[in-house]
CSV table of C-alpha atoms in Angstrom, one decimal:
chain,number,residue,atom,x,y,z
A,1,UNK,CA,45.0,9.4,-29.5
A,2,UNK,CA,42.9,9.7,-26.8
A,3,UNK,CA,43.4,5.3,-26.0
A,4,UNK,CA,47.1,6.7,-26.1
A,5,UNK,CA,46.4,8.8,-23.3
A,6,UNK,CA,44.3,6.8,-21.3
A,7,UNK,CA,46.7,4.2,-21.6
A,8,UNK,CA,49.2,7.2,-19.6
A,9,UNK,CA,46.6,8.2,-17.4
A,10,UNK,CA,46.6,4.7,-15.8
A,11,UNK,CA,50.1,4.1,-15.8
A,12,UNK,CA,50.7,7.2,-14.4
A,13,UNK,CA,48.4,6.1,-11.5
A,14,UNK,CA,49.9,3.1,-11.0
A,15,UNK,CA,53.1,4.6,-10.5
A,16,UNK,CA,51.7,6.2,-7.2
A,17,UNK,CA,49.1,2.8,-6.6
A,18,UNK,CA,48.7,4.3,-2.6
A,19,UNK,CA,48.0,8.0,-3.5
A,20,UNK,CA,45.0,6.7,-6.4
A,21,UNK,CA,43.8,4.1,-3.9
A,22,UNK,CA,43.1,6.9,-1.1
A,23,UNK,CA,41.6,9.5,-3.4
A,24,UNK,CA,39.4,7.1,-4.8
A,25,UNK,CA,38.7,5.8,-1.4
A,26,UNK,CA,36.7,9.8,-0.8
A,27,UNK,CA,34.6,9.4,-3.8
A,28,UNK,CA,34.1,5.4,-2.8
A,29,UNK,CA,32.5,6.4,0.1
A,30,UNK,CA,30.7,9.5,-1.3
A,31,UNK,CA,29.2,7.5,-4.1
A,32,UNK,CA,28.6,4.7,-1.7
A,33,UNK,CA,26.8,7.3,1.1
A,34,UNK,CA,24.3,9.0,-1.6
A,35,UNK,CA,23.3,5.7,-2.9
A,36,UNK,CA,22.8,3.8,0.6
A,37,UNK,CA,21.0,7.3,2.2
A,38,UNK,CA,18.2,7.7,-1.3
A,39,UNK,CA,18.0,3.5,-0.4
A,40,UNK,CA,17.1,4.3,3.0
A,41,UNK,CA,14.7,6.9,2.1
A,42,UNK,CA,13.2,5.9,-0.8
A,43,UNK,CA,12.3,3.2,1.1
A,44,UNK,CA,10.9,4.6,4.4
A,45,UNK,CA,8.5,6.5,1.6
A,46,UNK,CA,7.2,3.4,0.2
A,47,UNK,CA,6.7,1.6,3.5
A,48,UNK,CA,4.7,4.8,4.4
A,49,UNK,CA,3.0,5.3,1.2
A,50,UNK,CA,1.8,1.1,1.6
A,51,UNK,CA,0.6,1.6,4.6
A,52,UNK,CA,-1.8,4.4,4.2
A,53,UNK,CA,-3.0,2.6,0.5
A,54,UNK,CA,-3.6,-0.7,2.6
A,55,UNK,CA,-6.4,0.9,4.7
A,56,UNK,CA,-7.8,1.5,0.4
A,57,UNK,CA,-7.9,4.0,-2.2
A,58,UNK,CA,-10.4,6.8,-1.9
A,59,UNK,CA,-11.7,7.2,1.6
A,60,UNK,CA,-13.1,8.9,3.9
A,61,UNK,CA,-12.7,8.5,7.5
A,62,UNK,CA,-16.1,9.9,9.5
A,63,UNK,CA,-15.4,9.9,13.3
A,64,UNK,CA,-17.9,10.5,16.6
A,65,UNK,CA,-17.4,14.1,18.2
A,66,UNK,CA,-15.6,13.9,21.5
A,67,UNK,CA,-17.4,14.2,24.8
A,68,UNK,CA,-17.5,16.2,27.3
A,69,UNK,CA,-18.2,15.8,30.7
A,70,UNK,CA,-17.5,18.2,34.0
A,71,UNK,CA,-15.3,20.7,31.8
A,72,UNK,CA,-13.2,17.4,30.4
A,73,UNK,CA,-13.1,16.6,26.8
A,74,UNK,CA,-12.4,13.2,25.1
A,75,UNK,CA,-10.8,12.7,22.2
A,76,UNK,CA,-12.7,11.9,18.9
A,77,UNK,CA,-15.0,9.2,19.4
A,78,UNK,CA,-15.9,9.3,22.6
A,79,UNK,CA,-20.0,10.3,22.3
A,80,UNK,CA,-21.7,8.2,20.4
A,81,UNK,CA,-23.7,10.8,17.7
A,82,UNK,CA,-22.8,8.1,14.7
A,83,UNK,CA,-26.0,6.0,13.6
A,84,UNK,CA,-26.9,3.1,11.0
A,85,UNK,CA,-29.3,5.6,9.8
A,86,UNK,CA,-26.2,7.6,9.0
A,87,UNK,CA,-24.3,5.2,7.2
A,88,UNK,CA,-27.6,4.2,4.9
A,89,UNK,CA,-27.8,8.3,3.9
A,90,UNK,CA,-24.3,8.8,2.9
A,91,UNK,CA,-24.7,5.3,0.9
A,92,UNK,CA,-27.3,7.5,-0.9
A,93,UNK,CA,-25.2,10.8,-2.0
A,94,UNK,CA,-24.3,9.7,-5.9
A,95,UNK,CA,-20.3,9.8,-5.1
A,96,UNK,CA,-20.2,7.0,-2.5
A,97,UNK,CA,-18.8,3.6,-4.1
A,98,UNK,CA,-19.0,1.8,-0.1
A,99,UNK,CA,-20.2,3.0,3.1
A,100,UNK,CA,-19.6,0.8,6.3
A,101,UNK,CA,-20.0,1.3,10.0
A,102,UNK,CA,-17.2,0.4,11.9
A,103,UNK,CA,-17.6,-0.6,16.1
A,104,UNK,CA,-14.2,-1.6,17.5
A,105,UNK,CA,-13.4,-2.8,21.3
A,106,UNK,CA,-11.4,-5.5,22.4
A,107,UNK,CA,-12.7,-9.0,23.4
A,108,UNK,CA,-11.3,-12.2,24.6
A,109,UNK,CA,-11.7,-15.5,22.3
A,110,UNK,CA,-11.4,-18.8,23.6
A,111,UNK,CA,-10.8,-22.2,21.8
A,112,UNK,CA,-10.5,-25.4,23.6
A,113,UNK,CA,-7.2,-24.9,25.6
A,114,UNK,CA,-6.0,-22.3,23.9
A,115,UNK,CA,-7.0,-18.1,24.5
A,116,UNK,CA,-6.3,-14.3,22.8
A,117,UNK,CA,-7.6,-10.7,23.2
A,118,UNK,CA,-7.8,-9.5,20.4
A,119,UNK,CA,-9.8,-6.5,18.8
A,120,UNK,CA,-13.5,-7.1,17.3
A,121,UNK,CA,-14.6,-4.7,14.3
A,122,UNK,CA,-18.6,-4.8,13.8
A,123,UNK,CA,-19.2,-3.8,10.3
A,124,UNK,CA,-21.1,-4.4,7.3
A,125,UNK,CA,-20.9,-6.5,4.1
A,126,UNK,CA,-18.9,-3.6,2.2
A,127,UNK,CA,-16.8,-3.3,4.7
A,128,UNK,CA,-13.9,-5.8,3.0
A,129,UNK,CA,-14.5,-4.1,-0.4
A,130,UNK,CA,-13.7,-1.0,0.6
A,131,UNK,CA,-10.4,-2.0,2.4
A,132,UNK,CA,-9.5,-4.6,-0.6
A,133,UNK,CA,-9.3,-7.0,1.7
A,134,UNK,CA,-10.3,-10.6,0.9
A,135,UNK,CA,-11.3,-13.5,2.6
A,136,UNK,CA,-8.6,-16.0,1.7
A,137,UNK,CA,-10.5,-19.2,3.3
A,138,UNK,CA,-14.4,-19.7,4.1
A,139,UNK,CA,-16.7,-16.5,3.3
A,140,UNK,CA,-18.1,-13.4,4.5
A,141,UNK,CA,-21.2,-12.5,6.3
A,142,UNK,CA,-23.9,-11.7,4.4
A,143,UNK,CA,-27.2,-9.2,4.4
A,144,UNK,CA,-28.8,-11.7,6.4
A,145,UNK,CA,-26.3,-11.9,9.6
A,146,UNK,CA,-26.1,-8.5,9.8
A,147,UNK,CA,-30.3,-8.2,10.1
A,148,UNK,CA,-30.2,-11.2,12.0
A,149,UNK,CA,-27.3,-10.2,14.3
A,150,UNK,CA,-26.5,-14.1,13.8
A,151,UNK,CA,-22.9,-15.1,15.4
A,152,UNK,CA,-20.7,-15.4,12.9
A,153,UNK,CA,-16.8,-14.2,12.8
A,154,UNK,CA,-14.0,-13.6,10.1
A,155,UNK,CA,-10.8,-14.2,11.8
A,156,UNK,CA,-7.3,-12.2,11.0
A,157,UNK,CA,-4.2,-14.2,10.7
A,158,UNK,CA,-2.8,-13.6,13.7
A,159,UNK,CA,-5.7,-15.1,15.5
A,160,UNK,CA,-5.7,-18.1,13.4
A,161,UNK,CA,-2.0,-18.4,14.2
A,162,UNK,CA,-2.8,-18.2,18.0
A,163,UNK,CA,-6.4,-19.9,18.8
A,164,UNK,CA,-5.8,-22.9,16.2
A,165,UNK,CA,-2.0,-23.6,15.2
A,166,UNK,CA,-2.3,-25.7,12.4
A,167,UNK,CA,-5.5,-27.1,12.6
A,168,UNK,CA,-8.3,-25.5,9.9
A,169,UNK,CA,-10.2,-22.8,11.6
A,170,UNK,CA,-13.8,-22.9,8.7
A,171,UNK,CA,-16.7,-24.3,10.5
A,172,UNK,CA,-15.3,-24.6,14.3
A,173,UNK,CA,-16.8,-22.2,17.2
A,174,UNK,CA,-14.9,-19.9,19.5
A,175,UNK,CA,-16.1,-18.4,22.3
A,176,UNK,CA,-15.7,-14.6,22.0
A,177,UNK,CA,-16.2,-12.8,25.6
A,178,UNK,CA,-18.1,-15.8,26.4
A,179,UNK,CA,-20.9,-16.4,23.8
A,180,UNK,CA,-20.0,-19.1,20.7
A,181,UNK,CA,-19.6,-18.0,17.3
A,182,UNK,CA,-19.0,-19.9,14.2
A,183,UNK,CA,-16.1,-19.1,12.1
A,184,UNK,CA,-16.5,-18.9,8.7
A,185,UNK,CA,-13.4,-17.2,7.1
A,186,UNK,CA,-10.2,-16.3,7.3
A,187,UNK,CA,-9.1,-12.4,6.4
A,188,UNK,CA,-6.0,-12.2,3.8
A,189,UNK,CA,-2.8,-11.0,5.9
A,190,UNK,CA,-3.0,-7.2,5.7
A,191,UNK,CA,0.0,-6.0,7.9
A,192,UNK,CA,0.3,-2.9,10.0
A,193,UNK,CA,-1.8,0.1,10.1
A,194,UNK,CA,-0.7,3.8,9.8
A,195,UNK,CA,-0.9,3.3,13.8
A,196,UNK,CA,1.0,0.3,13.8
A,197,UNK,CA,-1.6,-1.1,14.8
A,198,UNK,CA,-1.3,-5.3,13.3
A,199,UNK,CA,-4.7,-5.5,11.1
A,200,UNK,CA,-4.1,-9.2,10.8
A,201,UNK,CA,-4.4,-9.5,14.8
A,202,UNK,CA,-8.2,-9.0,14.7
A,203,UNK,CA,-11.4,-10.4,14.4
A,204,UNK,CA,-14.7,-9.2,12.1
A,205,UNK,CA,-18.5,-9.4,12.9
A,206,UNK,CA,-21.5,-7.9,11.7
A,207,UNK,CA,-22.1,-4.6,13.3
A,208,UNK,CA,-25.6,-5.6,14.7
A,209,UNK,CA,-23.8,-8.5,16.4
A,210,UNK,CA,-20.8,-6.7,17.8
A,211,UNK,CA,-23.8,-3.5,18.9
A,212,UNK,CA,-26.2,-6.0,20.4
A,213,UNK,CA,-24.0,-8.9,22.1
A,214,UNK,CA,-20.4,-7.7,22.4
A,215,UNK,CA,-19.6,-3.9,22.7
A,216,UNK,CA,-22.8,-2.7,24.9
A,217,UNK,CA,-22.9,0.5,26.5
A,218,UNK,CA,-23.2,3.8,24.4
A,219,UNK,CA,-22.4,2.1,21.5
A,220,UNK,CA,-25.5,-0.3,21.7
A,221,UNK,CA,-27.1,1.6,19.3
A,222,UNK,CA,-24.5,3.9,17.6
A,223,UNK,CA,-21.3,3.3,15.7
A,224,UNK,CA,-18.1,4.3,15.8
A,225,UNK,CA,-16.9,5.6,13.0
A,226,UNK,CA,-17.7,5.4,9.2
A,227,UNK,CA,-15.4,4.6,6.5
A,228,UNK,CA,-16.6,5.1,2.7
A,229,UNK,CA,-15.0,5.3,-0.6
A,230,UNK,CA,-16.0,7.4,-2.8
A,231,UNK,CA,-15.8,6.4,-6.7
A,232,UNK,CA,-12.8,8.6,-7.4
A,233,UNK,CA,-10.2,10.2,-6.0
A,234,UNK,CA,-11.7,13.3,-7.8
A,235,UNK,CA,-14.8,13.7,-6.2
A,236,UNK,CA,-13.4,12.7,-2.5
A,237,UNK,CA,-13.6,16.7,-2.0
A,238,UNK,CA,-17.5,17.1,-3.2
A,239,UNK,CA,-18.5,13.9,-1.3
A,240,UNK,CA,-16.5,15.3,1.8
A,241,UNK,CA,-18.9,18.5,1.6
A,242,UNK,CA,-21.5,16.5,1.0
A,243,UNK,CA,-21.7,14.5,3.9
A,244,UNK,CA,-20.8,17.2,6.3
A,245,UNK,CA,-24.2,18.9,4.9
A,246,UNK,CA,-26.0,15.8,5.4
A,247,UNK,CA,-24.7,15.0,8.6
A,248,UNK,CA,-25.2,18.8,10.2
A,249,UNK,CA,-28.9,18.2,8.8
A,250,UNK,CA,-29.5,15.2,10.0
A,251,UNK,CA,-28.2,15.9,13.6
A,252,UNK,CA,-30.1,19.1,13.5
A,253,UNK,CA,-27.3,21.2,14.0
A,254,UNK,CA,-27.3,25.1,14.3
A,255,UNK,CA,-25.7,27.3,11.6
A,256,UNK,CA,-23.2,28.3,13.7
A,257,UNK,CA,-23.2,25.3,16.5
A,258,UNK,CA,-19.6,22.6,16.0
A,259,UNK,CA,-20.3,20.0,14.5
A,260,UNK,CA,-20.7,16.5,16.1
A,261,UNK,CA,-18.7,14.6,13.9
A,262,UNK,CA,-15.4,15.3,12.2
A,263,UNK,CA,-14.3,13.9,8.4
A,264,UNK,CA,-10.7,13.1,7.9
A,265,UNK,CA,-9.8,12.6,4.1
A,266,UNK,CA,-7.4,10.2,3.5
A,267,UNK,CA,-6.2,11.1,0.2
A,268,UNK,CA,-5.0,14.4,2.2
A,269,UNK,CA,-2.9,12.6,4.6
A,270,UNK,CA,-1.1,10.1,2.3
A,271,UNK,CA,-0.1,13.3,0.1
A,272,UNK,CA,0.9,14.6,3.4
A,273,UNK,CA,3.2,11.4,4.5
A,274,UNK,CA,4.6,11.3,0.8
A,275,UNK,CA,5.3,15.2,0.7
A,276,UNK,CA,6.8,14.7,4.3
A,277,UNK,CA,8.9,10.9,2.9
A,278,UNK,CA,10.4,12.3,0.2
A,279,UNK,CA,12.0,15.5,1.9
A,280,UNK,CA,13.3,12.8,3.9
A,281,UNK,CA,14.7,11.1,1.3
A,282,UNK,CA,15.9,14.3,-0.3
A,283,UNK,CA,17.7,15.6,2.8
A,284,UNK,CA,19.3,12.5,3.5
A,285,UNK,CA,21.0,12.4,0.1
A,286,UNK,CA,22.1,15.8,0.2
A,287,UNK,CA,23.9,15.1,3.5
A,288,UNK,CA,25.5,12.4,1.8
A,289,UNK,CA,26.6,14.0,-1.2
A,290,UNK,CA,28.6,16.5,1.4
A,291,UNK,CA,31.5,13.3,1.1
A,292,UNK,CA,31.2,13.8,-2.6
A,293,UNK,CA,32.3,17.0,-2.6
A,294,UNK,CA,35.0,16.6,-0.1
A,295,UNK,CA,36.4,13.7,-2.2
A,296,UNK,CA,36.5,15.9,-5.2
A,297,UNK,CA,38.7,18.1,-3.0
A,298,UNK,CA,40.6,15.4,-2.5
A,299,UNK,CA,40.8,15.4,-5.9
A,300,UNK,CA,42.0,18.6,-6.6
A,301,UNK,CA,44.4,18.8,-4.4
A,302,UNK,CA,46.3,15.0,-5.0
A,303,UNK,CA,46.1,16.4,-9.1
A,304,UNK,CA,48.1,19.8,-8.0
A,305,UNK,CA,50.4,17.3,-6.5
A,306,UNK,CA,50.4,15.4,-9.5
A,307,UNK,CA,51.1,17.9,-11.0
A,308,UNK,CA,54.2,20.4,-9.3
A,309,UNK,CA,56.1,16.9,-9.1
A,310,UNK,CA,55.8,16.0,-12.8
A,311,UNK,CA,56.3,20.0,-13.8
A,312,UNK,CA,60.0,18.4,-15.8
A,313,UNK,CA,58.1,15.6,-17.4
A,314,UNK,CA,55.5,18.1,-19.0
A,315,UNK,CA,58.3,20.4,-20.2
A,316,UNK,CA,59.9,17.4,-22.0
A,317,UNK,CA,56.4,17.0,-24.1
A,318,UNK,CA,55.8,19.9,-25.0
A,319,UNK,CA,59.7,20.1,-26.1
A,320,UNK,CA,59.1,17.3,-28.1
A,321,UNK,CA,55.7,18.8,-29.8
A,322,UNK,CA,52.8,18.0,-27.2
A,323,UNK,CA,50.3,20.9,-26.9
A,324,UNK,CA,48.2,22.3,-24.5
A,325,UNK,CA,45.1,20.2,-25.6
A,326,UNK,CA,46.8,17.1,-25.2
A,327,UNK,CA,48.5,18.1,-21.6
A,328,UNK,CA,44.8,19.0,-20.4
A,329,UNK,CA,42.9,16.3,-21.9
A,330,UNK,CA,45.6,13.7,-20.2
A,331,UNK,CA,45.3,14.9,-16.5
A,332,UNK,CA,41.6,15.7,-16.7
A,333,UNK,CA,41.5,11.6,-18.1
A,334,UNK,CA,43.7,11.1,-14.6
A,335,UNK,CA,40.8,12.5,-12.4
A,336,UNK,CA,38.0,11.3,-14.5
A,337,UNK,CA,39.4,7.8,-14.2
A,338,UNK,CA,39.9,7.7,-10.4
A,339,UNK,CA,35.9,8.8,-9.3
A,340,UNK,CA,34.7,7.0,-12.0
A,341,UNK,CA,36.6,3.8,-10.9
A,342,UNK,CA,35.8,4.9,-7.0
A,343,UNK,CA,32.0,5.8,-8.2
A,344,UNK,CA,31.9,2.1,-9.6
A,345,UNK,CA,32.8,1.2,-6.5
A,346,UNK,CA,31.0,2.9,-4.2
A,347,UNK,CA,27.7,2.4,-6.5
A,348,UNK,CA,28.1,-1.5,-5.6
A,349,UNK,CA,29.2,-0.8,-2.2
A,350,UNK,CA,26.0,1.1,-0.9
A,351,UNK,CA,23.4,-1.2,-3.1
A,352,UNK,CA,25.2,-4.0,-0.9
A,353,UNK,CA,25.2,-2.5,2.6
A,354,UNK,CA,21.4,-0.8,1.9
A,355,UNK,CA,20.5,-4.6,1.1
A,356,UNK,CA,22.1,-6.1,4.4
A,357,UNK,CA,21.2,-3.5,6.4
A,358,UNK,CA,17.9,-3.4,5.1
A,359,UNK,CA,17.5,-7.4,6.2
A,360,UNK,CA,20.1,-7.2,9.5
A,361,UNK,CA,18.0,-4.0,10.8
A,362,UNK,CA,14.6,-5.1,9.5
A,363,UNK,CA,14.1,-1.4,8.1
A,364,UNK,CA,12.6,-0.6,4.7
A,365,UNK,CA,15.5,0.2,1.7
A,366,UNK,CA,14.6,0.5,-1.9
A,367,UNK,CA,17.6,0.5,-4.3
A,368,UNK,CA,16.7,1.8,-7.7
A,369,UNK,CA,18.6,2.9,-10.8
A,370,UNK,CA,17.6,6.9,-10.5
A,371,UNK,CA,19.9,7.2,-7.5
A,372,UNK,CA,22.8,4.8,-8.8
A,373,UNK,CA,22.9,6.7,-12.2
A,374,UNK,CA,23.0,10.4,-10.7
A,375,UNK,CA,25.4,9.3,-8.2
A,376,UNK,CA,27.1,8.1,-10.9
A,377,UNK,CA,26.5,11.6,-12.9
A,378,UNK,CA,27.8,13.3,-9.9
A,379,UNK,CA,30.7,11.3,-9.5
A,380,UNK,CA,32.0,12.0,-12.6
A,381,UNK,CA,30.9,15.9,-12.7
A,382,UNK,CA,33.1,15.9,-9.8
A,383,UNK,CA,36.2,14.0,-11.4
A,384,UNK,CA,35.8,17.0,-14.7
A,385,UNK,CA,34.9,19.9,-12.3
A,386,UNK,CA,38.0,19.2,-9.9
A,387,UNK,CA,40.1,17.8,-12.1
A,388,UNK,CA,40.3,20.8,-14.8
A,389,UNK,CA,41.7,23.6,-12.4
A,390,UNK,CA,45.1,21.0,-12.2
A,391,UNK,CA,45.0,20.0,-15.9
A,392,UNK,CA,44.1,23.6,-17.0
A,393,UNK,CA,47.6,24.7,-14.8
A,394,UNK,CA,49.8,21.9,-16.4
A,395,UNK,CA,48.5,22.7,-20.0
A,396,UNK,CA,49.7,26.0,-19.3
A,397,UNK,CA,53.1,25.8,-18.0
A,398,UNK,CA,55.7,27.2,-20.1
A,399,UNK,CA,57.9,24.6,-21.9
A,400,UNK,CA,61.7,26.2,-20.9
A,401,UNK,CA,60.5,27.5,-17.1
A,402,UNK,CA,58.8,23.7,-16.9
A,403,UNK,CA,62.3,22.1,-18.0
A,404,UNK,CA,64.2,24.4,-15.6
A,405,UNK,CA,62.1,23.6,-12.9
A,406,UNK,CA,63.8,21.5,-9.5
C-alpha cells in the first residue's frame, strides 16, 4: 500500500514539475545553509582549539610585572623581577613535569649574501619538550651550552627557507646581530601562535647565550617569562598556587604588597576560546536553520494549494472507498518526499561549497556527519510538521461537498 502511494505522491509532483522544483529549492538552500554555517564553525573551533594545544598541554605561563616609571606603566613584562634562580625553584615543587626560561628579542642573521630578522628565544634544554616540538634535523643544545653560554642555534623553518634555500643548514655558521654561531638543528614546522605570531619564523639559543651576548640590557641577568608544564591537567590549579607562594617568598613580597609577577593558566584560556568557538558555531547554525523554517512554510502553503485544486479528485476516492488514513498518509508522503529530496540536495550542496570555500578563501571548514544527519533530521521534521496541517485538511473533507466543489 504505502509503495502504491508513494508511487502517487511522485506522480502527482511531477504533474506540477516547476511548483516541486521551487519548494524544494527553500529546503535546498536551508539544508544547504545549516550544513555550510556548522562547517564554518566547527572549523574556526578547531583552528582555535590547535593553536592554543600547539604552544602544549598543561602549562603555565609565568610573566615579569610591568614597570613603572614617572606615573607610566608598561605592560607585562617590562621589569625584569624573573630569575634562573626562579625557574630552578619551581622545577622543584613536585607538580612541575618542565620548567624553562624564555628571553625573546629580535635579531638580525646573516649568511653569505643572504639576510633575516627574525626573533631569538633564549631557553633551556626542556624548553622543546614542553612545547612538543622536535628537532626534525641536527640536535638540540645540551646542559653544557647552556653553562657554557657556547654559540649554538636551532633554526625555525622559515629561517631555513630564507638564509639557506635549498642548501643543508647542520653544521654551517650564521652570524646573528654580528657574532657567529653554529647551527645545529632545524625546529619541526609549528605554525601560528595564538598571536598569530609564525613560530616557524624564529630562531632558539640557550638562555645564557641569548642573556649574555644577544639581548643585553635589563635582561642580562633576568628572564622573561617562564613556561612550565605541570604533570597533569589536574593539578595545573595546585601548581598555579604553588608557585605564586613561592614566587611572593622568594621576591620577599609583603602580605598585602601586588605581586611582581603574574601566572596565566593556559588550560583556562583554551576552555575559554572553545566555550567562545562553539557559541559561534552554534549561532551561526541557528541563523541558518531560519531558511529551514521558511522553506517549510513554503511547504505548507504549496500543500494547501495542492490541496483546494485537487478538492474533486479526493471526493472521487473516498467515493470509491479511500479513507481518511490513506488521504493523510498520501499528502504527508508529498511533503516528506520534496525536503527530503531538497535535504539530499542541499546536504551535498553545502559539504561542496564549505570545501571550496574553505580552499578559495583559505579559512578553516570542518564538514562532519553530526551536522549533515541533523540537518537531515530537521529537514524531514519539517516535511511531517508542515506537511500534516494540509494532509490533515484533505483527509477530512467531506466526500459529496468535495465532489460538488468548482
Amino acid at each position: 500500500m504505502i509503495a502504491t502511494l508513494l508511487g502517487e505522491a511522485w506522480q502527482a509532483m511531477l504533474a506540477n514539475r516547476l511548483r516541486t522544483f521551487l519548494t524544494a529549492l527553500g529546503i535546498t538552500i536551508g539544508v544547504a545553509a545549516v550544513v555550510l554555517m556548522v562547517a564554518i564553525g566547527q572549523g574556526t573551533q578547531q583552528k582555535v582549539i590547535g593553536t592554543i594545544n600547539s604552544m602544549g598541554a598543561n602549562l603555565l605561563i609565568v610573566n615579569s610585572a610591568s614597570a613603572r616609571s614617572g606615573g607610566v606603566r608598561s605592560g607585562m613584562g617590562g621589569m625584569p623581577t624573573l630569575t634562573l634562580g626562579d625557574v630552578a625553584a619551581i622545577h622543584e615543587l613536585a607538580p612541575t613535569l618542565y620548567a624553562s626560561p624564555i628571553s625573546t628579542g629580535f635579531v638580525q642573521l646573516v649568511y653569505g649574501p643572504n639576510n633575516w630578522n627574525t626573533s631569538a628565544l633564549g631557553v633551556n634544554t626542556e624548553y622543546l619538550e614542553l612545547r612538543d616540538w622536535r628537532v626534525e634535523r641536527g640536535r638540540s643544545f645540551s646542559e653544557s651550552d647552556i653553562s657554557s653560554a657556547t654559540r649554538v642555534v636551532i633554526l625555525g623553518q622559515k629561517v631555513v627557507e630564507n638564509l639557506f634555500d635549498s642548501e643543508d643548514p647542520i653544521g654551517q655558521v650564521i652570524r646573528v646581530k654580528g657574532q657567529p654561531f653554529t647551527v645545529i638543528g632545524v625546529l619541526s614546522q609549528k605554525g601560528q601562535s595564538m598571536d598569530g605570531r609564525d613560530q616557524d619564523d624564529s630562531i632558539i639559543v640557550p638562555v645564557t647565550t641569548a642573556q649574555r651576548q644577544l639581548l643585553g640590557g635589563p635582561f642580562r641577568t633576568a628572564v622573561g617569562m617562564i613556561m612550565v608544564q605541570a604533570e597533569s591537567s589536574a593539578s595545573l590549579n595546585s601548581l598555579e598556587r604553588q608557585i605564586t607562594e613561592l614566587l611572593r617568598q622568594r621576591h620577599h613580597i609583603r602580605e598585602k604588597a601586588e605581586n611582581d609577577f603574574g601566572v596565566t593558566n593556559m588550560t583556562s584560556v583554551a576552555e575559554t576560546a572553545s566555550e567562545v568557538t562553539g557559541m559561534l558555531s552554534l549561532l551561526l547554525g541557528a541563523i541558518a536553520s531560519i531558511s529551514l523554517f521558511v522553506g517549510g512554510i513554503g511547504i505548507m502553503n504549496i500543500m494547501l494549494v495542492s490541496v483546494t485544486e485537487r478538492t474533486r479528485e479526493i471526493g472521487i476516492r473516498m467515493a470509491i472507498g479511500a479513507d481518511r488514513r490513506t488521504i493523510l498518509t498520501q499528502f504527508l508522503l508529498e511533503s516528506i518526499i520534496i525536503t527530503v529530496t531538497g535535504g539530499v540536495i542541499g546536504i551535498l550542496l553545502g559539504a561542496g561549497l564549505a570545501t571550496a570555500i574553505g580552499k578559495l578563501a583559505e579559512i578553516p571548514v570542518h564538514v562532519t556527519a553530526q551536522p549533515i544527519l541533523l540537518a537531515f533530521g530537521v529537514s524531514v521534521a519539517v516535511g511531517v510538521f508542515f506537511g500534516l496541517y494540509p494532509a490533515r485538511k484533505a483527509s477530512r473533507l467531506r466526500p459529496i461537498e468535495a465532489l460538488r466543489f468548482q
